[in-house]
Amino acid sequence: MKKAIYPGSFDPVTFGHMDIITRASQIVDELVVGVLNNSSKNSLFSLEERVSMITEMTENMPNVTVASFDGLLVDFMKEIDATIIVRGLRAVTDFEYELQIAQANHVQNSDVETIFLTADLQYSYLSSTIVKEFASYGGDISNFVPACFIDRIYQKYETK
Ligand code: ADP
């Protein structure tokens, strides 16, 4: 039974995240999308809002669940009995940080392995930051996030 966690801020979740969730869910038996409650990061969406958006997005995926966590990822993984971390790699700029974190997590717990999925070419430019940047100026974000989230994102900036 291979249980994995896909951790992130997901502020907000994008088509790029969704692509990783879909592909990872086909590799492992159970995938938990772990939404980080990071108090030091100023997030646009509350933890509850981020969890509920991902829950909506994944409702037709039977082996995917959504949970929030704070503190160390390796500690949360022990709690839920997961041993695999899934991360997405968009460009070399992601690589250095990801490599360090993956190695640090493995040192913390040698049962923990990180697997990287390369971003789909059509989403390799896409990040939550890009979504927020465009939305803040009322730009078109329909290629970035599902249609049902567009108004919710604009509302945060009171644009459109
Ligand atoms: P974090 O704050 O941990 O970087 P994010 O929500 O930005 O959280 O990203 C979570 C994970 O999703 C990271 O592994 C990131 O590299 C990956 N990711 C983000 N955007 C994309 C994308 N467009 N395609 C593939 N992976 C992505």
Short mmCIF file of C-alpha atoms and ligand atoms in Angstrom, two decimals:
data_model
loop_
_atom_site.label_atom_id
_atom_site.label_comp_id
_atom_site.label_asym_id
_atom_site.label_seq_id
_atom_site.Cartn_x
_atom_site.Cartn_y
_atom_site.Cartn_z
CA MET A 1 0.00 0.00 0.00
CA LYS A 2 1.78 3.15 -1.19
CA LYS A 3 0.53 6.26 0.54
CA ALA A 4 1.90 9.60 -0.62
CA ILE A 5 1.52 13.23 0.31
CA TYR A 6 1.59 16.13 -2.12
CA PRO A 7 2.36 19.08 0.14
CA GLY A 8 2.14 22.74 -0.75
CA SER A 9 0.59 26.11 -0.08
CA PHE A 10 -1.94 25.92 -2.93
CA ASP A 11 -2.76 29.62 -2.59
CA PRO A 12 -4.71 29.14 -4.82
CA VAL A 13 -4.64 25.70 -6.44
CA THR A 14 -3.93 25.88 -10.20
CA PHE A 15 -4.20 23.64 -13.27
CA GLY A 16 -0.50 22.87 -12.72
CA HIS A 17 -1.22 21.47 -9.24
CA MET A 18 -4.22 19.59 -10.60
CA ASP A 19 -2.05 17.97 -13.26
CA ILE A 20 0.40 16.74 -10.61
CA ILE A 21 -2.45 15.46 -8.40
CA THR A 22 -3.98 13.55 -11.32
CA ARG A 23 -0.72 11.98 -12.41
CA ALA A 24 0.48 11.16 -8.88
CA SER A 25 -2.86 9.55 -8.02
CA GLN A 26 -2.26 7.11 -10.88
CA ILE A 27 1.13 6.09 -9.48
CA VAL A 28 0.35 5.60 -5.78
CA ASP A 29 -2.48 3.81 -4.00
CA GLU A 30 -3.50 6.73 -1.85
CA LEU A 31 -2.66 10.41 -2.27
CA VAL A 32 -3.16 13.02 0.43
CA VAL A 33 -2.95 16.62 -0.73
CA GLY A 34 -1.39 18.34 2.29
CA VAL A 35 -2.20 22.01 2.62
CA LEU A 36 0.39 23.80 4.67
CA ASN A 37 -0.85 26.09 7.42
CA ASN A 38 2.09 28.41 7.18
CA SER A 39 1.57 31.33 9.53
CA SER A 40 4.73 33.08 8.35
CA LYS A 41 3.46 33.19 4.75
CA ASN A 42 0.82 35.80 4.10
CA SER A 43 -1.73 33.78 2.21
CA LEU A 44 -4.52 35.19 0.04
CA PHE A 45 -6.90 32.35 0.89
CA SER A 46 -7.47 31.01 4.38
CA LEU A 47 -6.49 27.45 5.16
CA GLU A 48 -10.16 26.39 5.09
CA GLU A 49 -10.71 28.04 1.70
CA ARG A 50 -7.64 26.36 0.20
CA VAL A 51 -8.67 22.96 1.54
CA SER A 52 -12.22 23.35 0.24
CA MET A 53 -11.08 24.41 -3.26
CA ILE A 54 -8.87 21.32 -3.59
CA THR A 55 -11.62 19.12 -2.17
CA GLU A 56 -14.00 20.42 -4.86
CA MET A 57 -11.39 19.91 -7.54
CA THR A 58 -10.66 16.31 -6.55
CA GLU A 59 -14.11 15.07 -5.63
CA ASN A 60 -14.14 12.58 -8.52
CA MET A 61 -10.80 11.09 -7.56
CA PRO A 62 -11.49 8.20 -5.17
CA ASN A 63 -7.91 7.72 -3.92
CA VAL A 64 -7.28 11.42 -3.23
CA THR A 65 -8.01 13.14 0.07
CA VAL A 66 -7.18 16.61 1.34
CA ALA A 67 -5.76 17.47 4.76
CA SER A 68 -4.14 20.47 6.37
CA PHE A 69 -1.03 20.35 8.49
CA ASP A 70 1.40 22.57 10.26
CA GLY A 71 4.83 21.87 11.65
CA LEU A 72 7.24 19.44 10.08
CA LEU A 73 6.08 17.47 7.07
CA VAL A 74 7.89 14.33 8.24
CA ASP A 75 5.99 14.47 11.55
CA PHE A 76 2.66 14.78 9.77
CA MET A 77 3.61 11.89 7.50
CA LYS A 78 4.18 9.68 10.53
CA GLU A 79 0.72 10.63 11.83
CA ILE A 80 -0.99 9.61 8.59
CA ASP A 81 1.35 6.74 7.83
CA ALA A 82 2.63 8.07 4.49
CA THR A 83 6.16 7.45 3.23
CA ILE A 84 6.25 9.18 -0.16
CA ILE A 85 6.41 12.90 -0.86
CA VAL A 86 5.33 14.09 -4.32
CA ARG A 87 6.60 17.40 -5.64
CA GLY A 88 6.40 19.06 -9.03
CA LEU A 89 9.43 20.41 -10.87
CA ARG A 90 8.86 23.26 -13.29
CA ALA A 91 12.36 24.49 -14.02
CA VAL A 92 15.91 24.39 -12.71
CA THR A 93 14.96 27.23 -10.40
CA ASP A 94 12.76 24.76 -8.46
CA PHE A 95 15.48 22.14 -8.39
CA GLU A 96 18.02 23.47 -5.92
CA TYR A 97 15.49 24.12 -3.18
CA GLU A 98 13.60 20.89 -3.81
CA LEU A 99 16.78 18.80 -3.71
CA GLN A 100 17.79 20.28 -0.36
CA ILE A 101 14.36 19.75 1.20
CA ALA A 102 14.13 16.19 -0.15
CA GLN A 103 17.53 15.31 1.27
CA ALA A 104 16.76 16.96 4.61
CA ASN A 105 13.50 15.04 4.89
CA HIS A 106 15.28 11.79 4.08
CA VAL A 107 17.86 12.50 6.79
CA GLN A 108 15.03 13.13 9.26
CA ASN A 109 13.37 9.85 8.38
CA SER A 110 15.09 7.38 6.06
CA ASP A 111 11.75 5.71 5.23
CA VAL A 112 10.66 8.89 3.50
CA GLU A 113 11.29 9.17 -0.24
CA THR A 114 10.51 12.15 -2.45
CA ILE A 115 9.42 11.64 -6.03
CA PHE A 116 9.39 14.48 -8.54
CA LEU A 117 7.01 14.79 -11.42
CA THR A 118 8.05 17.16 -14.18
CA ALA A 119 5.50 19.84 -14.91
CA ASP A 120 3.42 19.37 -18.00
CA LEU A 121 4.82 21.67 -20.71
CA GLN A 122 1.59 23.63 -20.94
CA TYR A 123 1.76 24.50 -17.22
CA SER A 124 5.47 24.84 -16.65
CA TYR A 125 5.22 28.65 -16.39
CA LEU A 126 2.26 28.50 -14.01
CA SER A 127 2.40 29.27 -10.30
CA SER A 128 -0.01 30.53 -7.65
CA THR A 129 1.98 33.77 -7.69
CA ILE A 130 1.27 34.28 -11.41
CA VAL A 131 -2.45 33.71 -10.79
CA LYS A 132 -2.46 36.32 -8.01
CA GLU A 133 -0.46 38.82 -10.05
CA PHE A 134 -2.85 38.62 -13.01
CA ALA A 135 -5.99 38.59 -10.85
CA SER A 136 -4.88 41.64 -8.91
CA TYR A 137 -4.97 43.64 -12.17
CA GLY A 138 -8.22 42.05 -13.37
CA GLY A 139 -6.37 39.99 -15.99
CA ASP A 140 -7.64 36.81 -17.62
CA ILE A 141 -6.91 33.81 -15.40
CA SER A 142 -9.08 31.29 -17.21
CA ASN A 143 -6.03 29.38 -18.46
CA PHE A 144 -4.66 29.13 -14.93
CA VAL A 145 -7.47 27.91 -12.68
CA PRO A 146 -10.84 26.12 -13.05
CA ALA A 147 -13.72 28.39 -14.08
CA CYS A 148 -15.54 27.84 -10.77
CA PHE A 149 -12.70 29.53 -8.83
CA ILE A 150 -12.29 32.63 -11.00
CA ASP A 151 -14.86 34.80 -9.23
CA ARG A 152 -13.63 33.73 -5.82
CA ILE A 153 -10.13 34.85 -6.75
CA TYR A 154 -11.26 38.17 -8.27
CA GLN A 155 -13.35 38.84 -5.15
CA LYS A 156 -10.19 38.85 -3.06
CA TYR A 157 -9.02 41.83 -5.08
CA GLU A 158 -12.47 43.18 -5.88
CA THR A 159 -11.53 43.22 -9.56
CA LYS A 160 -13.72 42.41 -12.60
P1 ADP B 1 5.11 25.57 -2.02
O1 ADP B 1 4.82 26.83 -1.27
O2 ADP B 1 5.41 24.38 -1.18
O3 ADP B 1 6.10 25.74 -3.17
P2 ADP B 1 3.06 25.48 -4.02
O4 ADP B 1 1.60 25.44 -3.77
O5 ADP B 1 3.59 26.69 -4.71
O6 ADP B 1 3.71 25.21 -2.62
O7 ADP B 1 3.50 24.22 -4.87
C1 ADP B 1 3.32 22.91 -4.40
C2 ADP B 1 4.03 21.96 -5.32
O8 ADP B 1 3.47 22.02 -6.61
C3 ADP B 1 5.52 22.23 -5.52
O9 ADP B 1 6.19 21.00 -5.64
C4 ADP B 1 5.57 22.96 -6.84
O10 ADP B 1 6.82 22.78 -7.49
C5 ADP B 1 4.47 22.25 -7.57
N1 ADP B 1 3.89 23.07 -8.65
C6 ADP B 1 3.43 24.32 -8.55
N2 ADP B 1 2.97 24.77 -9.74
C7 ADP B 1 3.17 23.75 -10.63
C8 ADP B 1 2.94 23.58 -12.03
N3 ADP B 1 2.46 24.57 -12.77
N4 ADP B 1 3.27 22.39 -12.58
C9 ADP B 1 3.81 21.41 -11.82
N5 ADP B 1 4.06 21.50 -10.50
C10 ADP B 1 3.75 22.66 -9.91
#
